[in-house]
Amino acid sequence: MKKDKTIRVSAPGRICLLGEHQDYFGLPVISAAINMRIRIEGFRNNHNYFEMELPDIGEKETINLSGDFLPQKERDYLRSSLRVLKRYGYRFSMGYNCVIESNIPIGKGVSSSSAMVVGWLKFLLTITDNPQKVTREGLAELAYEAEVKEFKEPGGMQDHYCSSLGGLLYIDCKKKTVASQLKTKLSGFVLGDSLVQKDTKGGLSRIKNNVNFAVEKVREVIKDFNLEKTELFKIKEVLKSLPEEPKLKLEATLMTRDLTQEAKKFIEQGIVDDEVFGKLLDRHHSALREGLQISTEKIERLIDAAKSAGALGCKINGSGGGGCFLAFAPGKENRVVEAIEKAGGKGYLVDIDKGVCIEGETDVASWY
């Protein structure tokens, strides 16, 4: 690709089917990239700076290439991405004029920020003075560094892997994250936006702190307690002695862990029974609502509306406390969208989609 041409990169948002709030504990998740995407378009400007335009949020940025790329504000992912790449030896001597636009709801649990970081890093790796082969997994790791580690935030790697690799994924989030494609065809999803912003950082920290506290207390009694392997029934008696919130959150975490494995086996059978899959989503949401306590009255009202219109299962999507939920409604998607909007939300039809790509390239994988 000639660098004097306009470069267009896009990266998807994601939905989490099973395993919400598991990745930052090193536990597996089942997630899917969706056809809501962020798009970055840029052309060389023959200067030593990036001129960035973000019309969705009404912002413009100028980033000098001779600087150290220190973030200028909270969650300054444009600079943190450059900072991470600079640390790995990538060089940038020519600036670009770029526009970043998206149809991913912002701050609603659909990973708009992770998609932006993945897309921006892909753009930067395309225009760098010293390009190197970077796998999709490698790109996801770079994005995690730029979005989470640079700002010392509590999130996991699910979003970055999903946006980079695309498709329907089972992601094992141990110290060495491994993602594998689930080949089963799933469709019929509706994203319901409560139109209420969520507090991602605060929500994640509260859950993480409470679960970690509960784990410490359980290990005082059961020395070999393992978050990944110990069965829930084995710690029931110990849980009774814990404060209510840590107890509920650890219990919900283990229930979600087990549901994720049950769903993986079910999906891998190849032919999905819609009714059974819907019930799995409902069971997961029950753990999120009752245990992690991340649902809201409005989301529950919207879920009731979606169910009345024919959705087979629903669950909150993302960190919770607002944002979006996922409805599974094969064959009744439009009715569910209409019901959500009548109840005061916003509905979107969503399909599982490919990962980050350079727009217009027929062989996406060849870029890696």
mmCIF file with all atom_site columns, C-alpha atoms in Angstrom, residues 80-81 83-85 88 114 117-119 121-122 134-150 156-165 173 175-179:
data_model
loop_
_atom_site.group_PDB
_atom_site.id
_atom_site.type_symbol
_atom_site.label_atom_id
_atom_site.label_alt_id
_atom_site.label_comp_id
_atom_site.label_asym_id
_atom_site.label_entity_id
_atom_site.label_seq_id
_atom_site.pdbx_PDB_ins_code
_atom_site.Cartn_x
_atom_site.Cartn_y
_atom_site.Cartn_z
_atom_site.occupancy
_atom_site.B_iso_or_equiv
_atom_site.pdbx_formal_charge
_atom_site.auth_seq_id
_atom_site.auth_comp_id
_atom_site.auth_asym_id
_atom_site.auth_atom_id
_atom_site.pdbx_PDB_model_num
ATOM 1  C CA . SER A 1 80  ? -1.143  6.283   24.922 1.00 0.00 ? 80  SER A CA 1
ATOM 2  C CA . SER A 1 81  ? -1.218  4.112   21.783 1.00 0.00 ? 81  SER A CA 1
ATOM 3  C CA . ARG A 1 83  ? 3.505   5.882   23.584 1.00 0.00 ? 83  ARG A CA 1
ATOM 4  C CA . VAL A 1 84  ? 3.209   2.090   23.695 1.00 0.00 ? 84  VAL A CA 1
ATOM 5  C CA . LEU A 1 85  ? 4.408   1.718   20.104 1.00 0.00 ? 85  LEU A CA 1
ATOM 6  C CA . TYR A 1 88  ? 8.511   -1.088  21.317 1.00 0.00 ? 88  TYR A CA 1
ATOM 7  C CA . SER A 1 114 ? -11.342 -0.651  22.834 1.00 0.00 ? 114 SER A CA 1
ATOM 8  C CA . VAL A 1 117 ? -7.641  1.736   20.319 1.00 0.00 ? 117 VAL A CA 1
ATOM 9  C CA . VAL A 1 118 ? -7.477  -1.418  18.187 1.00 0.00 ? 118 VAL A CA 1
ATOM 10 C CA . GLY A 1 119 ? -8.334  0.536   15.030 1.00 0.00 ? 119 GLY A CA 1
ATOM 11 C CA . LEU A 1 121 ? -3.064  0.947   16.529 1.00 0.00 ? 121 LEU A CA 1
ATOM 12 C CA . LYS A 1 122 ? -3.785  -0.874  13.263 1.00 0.00 ? 122 LYS A CA 1
ATOM 13 C CA . VAL A 1 134 ? 2.072   -8.169  14.080 1.00 0.00 ? 134 VAL A CA 1
ATOM 14 C CA . THR A 1 135 ? -0.425  -10.957 14.660 1.00 0.00 ? 135 THR A CA 1
ATOM 15 C CA . ARG A 1 136 ? -4.014  -10.219 15.590 1.00 0.00 ? 136 ARG A CA 1
ATOM 16 C CA . GLU A 1 137 ? -3.239  -11.515 19.061 1.00 0.00 ? 137 GLU A CA 1
ATOM 17 C CA . GLY A 1 138 ? -0.217  -9.227  19.219 1.00 0.00 ? 138 GLY A CA 1
ATOM 18 C CA . LEU A 1 139 ? -2.368  -6.267  18.240 1.00 0.00 ? 139 LEU A CA 1
ATOM 19 C CA . ALA A 1 140 ? -4.855  -7.143  20.995 1.00 0.00 ? 140 ALA A CA 1
ATOM 20 C CA . GLU A 1 141 ? -2.024  -7.220  23.551 1.00 0.00 ? 141 GLU A CA 1
ATOM 21 C CA . LEU A 1 142 ? -0.765  -3.807  22.392 1.00 0.00 ? 142 LEU A CA 1
ATOM 22 C CA . ALA A 1 143 ? -4.300  -2.411  22.660 1.00 0.00 ? 143 ALA A CA 1
ATOM 23 C CA . TYR A 1 144 ? -4.641  -3.754  26.208 1.00 0.00 ? 144 TYR A CA 1
ATOM 24 C CA . GLU A 1 145 ? -1.410  -2.010  27.146 1.00 0.00 ? 145 GLU A CA 1
ATOM 25 C CA . ALA A 1 146 ? -2.533  1.268   25.595 1.00 0.00 ? 146 ALA A CA 1
ATOM 26 C CA . GLU A 1 147 ? -6.036  1.297   27.091 1.00 0.00 ? 147 GLU A CA 1
ATOM 27 C CA . VAL A 1 148 ? -5.722  -0.481  30.427 1.00 0.00 ? 148 VAL A CA 1
ATOM 28 C CA . LYS A 1 149 ? -2.131  -0.767  31.643 1.00 0.00 ? 149 LYS A CA 1
ATOM 29 C CA . GLU A 1 150 ? -1.107  2.768   30.656 1.00 0.00 ? 150 GLU A CA 1
ATOM 30 C CA . GLY A 1 156 ? -9.407  -7.272  31.192 1.00 0.00 ? 156 GLY A CA 1
ATOM 31 C CA . MET A 1 157 ? -8.432  -8.226  27.644 1.00 0.00 ? 157 MET A CA 1
ATOM 32 C CA . GLN A 1 158 ? -11.721 -9.553  26.296 1.00 0.00 ? 158 GLN A CA 1
ATOM 33 C CA . ASP A 1 159 ? -12.597 -6.403  24.352 1.00 0.00 ? 159 ASP A CA 1
ATOM 34 C CA . HIS A 1 160 ? -9.238  -6.061  22.623 1.00 0.00 ? 160 HIS A CA 1
ATOM 35 C CA . TYR A 1 161 ? -9.123  -9.679  21.495 1.00 0.00 ? 161 TYR A CA 1
ATOM 36 C CA . CYS A 1 162 ? -12.689 -9.511  20.251 1.00 0.00 ? 162 CYS A CA 1
ATOM 37 C CA . SER A 1 163 ? -12.149 -6.327  18.235 1.00 0.00 ? 163 SER A CA 1
ATOM 38 C CA . SER A 1 164 ? -8.863  -7.546  16.786 1.00 0.00 ? 164 SER A CA 1
ATOM 39 C CA . LEU A 1 165 ? -9.776  -11.141 15.928 1.00 0.00 ? 165 LEU A CA 1
ATOM 40 C CA . CYS A 1 173 ? -8.069  -15.023 29.963 1.00 0.00 ? 173 CYS A CA 1
ATOM 41 C CA . LYS A 1 175 ? -1.862  -14.855 32.216 1.00 0.00 ? 175 LYS A CA 1
ATOM 42 C CA . LYS A 1 176 ? -1.307  -15.925 28.618 1.00 0.00 ? 176 LYS A CA 1
ATOM 43 C CA . THR A 1 177 ? -4.596  -15.128 26.894 1.00 0.00 ? 177 THR A CA 1
ATOM 44 C CA . VAL A 1 178 ? -5.700  -17.645 24.261 1.00 0.00 ? 178 VAL A CA 1
ATOM 45 C CA . ALA A 1 179 ? -8.655  -17.017 21.948 1.00 0.00 ? 179 ALA A CA 1
#
